[in-house]
Coordinates of C-alpha atoms in Angstrom, one line a residue:
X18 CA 0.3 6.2 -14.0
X19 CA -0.1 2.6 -12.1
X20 CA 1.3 1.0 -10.2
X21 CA 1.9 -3.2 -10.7
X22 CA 3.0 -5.9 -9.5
X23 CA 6.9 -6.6 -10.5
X24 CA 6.1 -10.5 -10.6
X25 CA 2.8 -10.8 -12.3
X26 CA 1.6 -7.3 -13.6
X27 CA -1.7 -6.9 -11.3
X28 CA -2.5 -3.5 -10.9
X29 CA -1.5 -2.3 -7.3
X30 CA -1.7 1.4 -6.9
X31 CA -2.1 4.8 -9.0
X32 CA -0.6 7.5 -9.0
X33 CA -3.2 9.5 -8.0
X34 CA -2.8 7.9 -4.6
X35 CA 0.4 8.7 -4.4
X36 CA 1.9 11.2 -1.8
X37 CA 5.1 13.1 -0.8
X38 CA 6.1 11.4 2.6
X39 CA 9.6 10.7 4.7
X40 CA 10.0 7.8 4.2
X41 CA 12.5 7.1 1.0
X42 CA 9.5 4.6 -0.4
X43 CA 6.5 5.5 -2.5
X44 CA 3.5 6.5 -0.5
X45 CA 0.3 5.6 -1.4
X46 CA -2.9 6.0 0.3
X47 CA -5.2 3.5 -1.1
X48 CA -4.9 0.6 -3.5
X49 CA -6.8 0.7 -6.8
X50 CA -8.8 -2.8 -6.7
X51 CA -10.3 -3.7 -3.4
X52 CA -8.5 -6.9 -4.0
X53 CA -5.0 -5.3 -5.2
X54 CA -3.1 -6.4 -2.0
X55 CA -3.7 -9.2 0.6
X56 CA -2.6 -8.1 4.3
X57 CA -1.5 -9.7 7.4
X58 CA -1.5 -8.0 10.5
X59 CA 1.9 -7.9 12.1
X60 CA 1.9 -6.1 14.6
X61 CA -0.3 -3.1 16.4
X62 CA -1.0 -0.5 13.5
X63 CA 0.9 -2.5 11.1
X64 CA 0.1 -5.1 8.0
X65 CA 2.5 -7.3 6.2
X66 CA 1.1 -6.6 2.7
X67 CA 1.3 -8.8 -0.7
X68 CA -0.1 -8.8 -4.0
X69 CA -3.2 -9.8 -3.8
X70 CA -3.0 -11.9 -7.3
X71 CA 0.4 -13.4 -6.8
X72 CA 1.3 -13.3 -3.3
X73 CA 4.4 -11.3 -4.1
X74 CA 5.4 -9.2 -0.9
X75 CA 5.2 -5.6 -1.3
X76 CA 5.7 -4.3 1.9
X77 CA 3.7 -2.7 4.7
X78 CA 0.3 -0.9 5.3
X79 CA 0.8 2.0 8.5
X80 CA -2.5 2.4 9.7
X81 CA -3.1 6.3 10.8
X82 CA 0.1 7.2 9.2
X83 CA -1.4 9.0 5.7
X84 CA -1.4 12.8 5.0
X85 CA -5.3 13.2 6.6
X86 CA -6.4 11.7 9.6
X87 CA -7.8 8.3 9.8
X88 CA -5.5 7.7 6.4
X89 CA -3.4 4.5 5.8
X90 CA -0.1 4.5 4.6
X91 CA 0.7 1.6 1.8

């Protein structure tokens, strides 16, 4: 399936990115348009992330925390 954005429908993420991971959030280890989210870095291996149509927040990017190394978490 895919993932949108709650406030305007843009797709986000599929489920095909998506991954099994401790945290009680969906995981997701890529974004489906290059332009599907809008980031600002908050802090050191962390973005604040937003819909990158709509601005609506959507959470976090973890850099180097995917299942494979090297691999975002979103």
């Amino acid at each position: 399936g895919i993932y949108v954005c709650a406030k305007c429908g843009y797709e986000l993420f599929s489920s095909r990115a998506k991954y099994e991971h401790s945290s009680p959030w969906p995981a997701f280890t890529e974004t489906i348009h290059e332009d599907s989210v809008a980031k600002r870095k908050e802090r050191p291996g962390a973005y604040k992330v937003s819909c990158g149509k709509c601005g609506n927040g959507l959470g976090h990017e973890f850099l180097n925390d995917g299942p494979k190394r090297g691999q975002s978490r979103f």
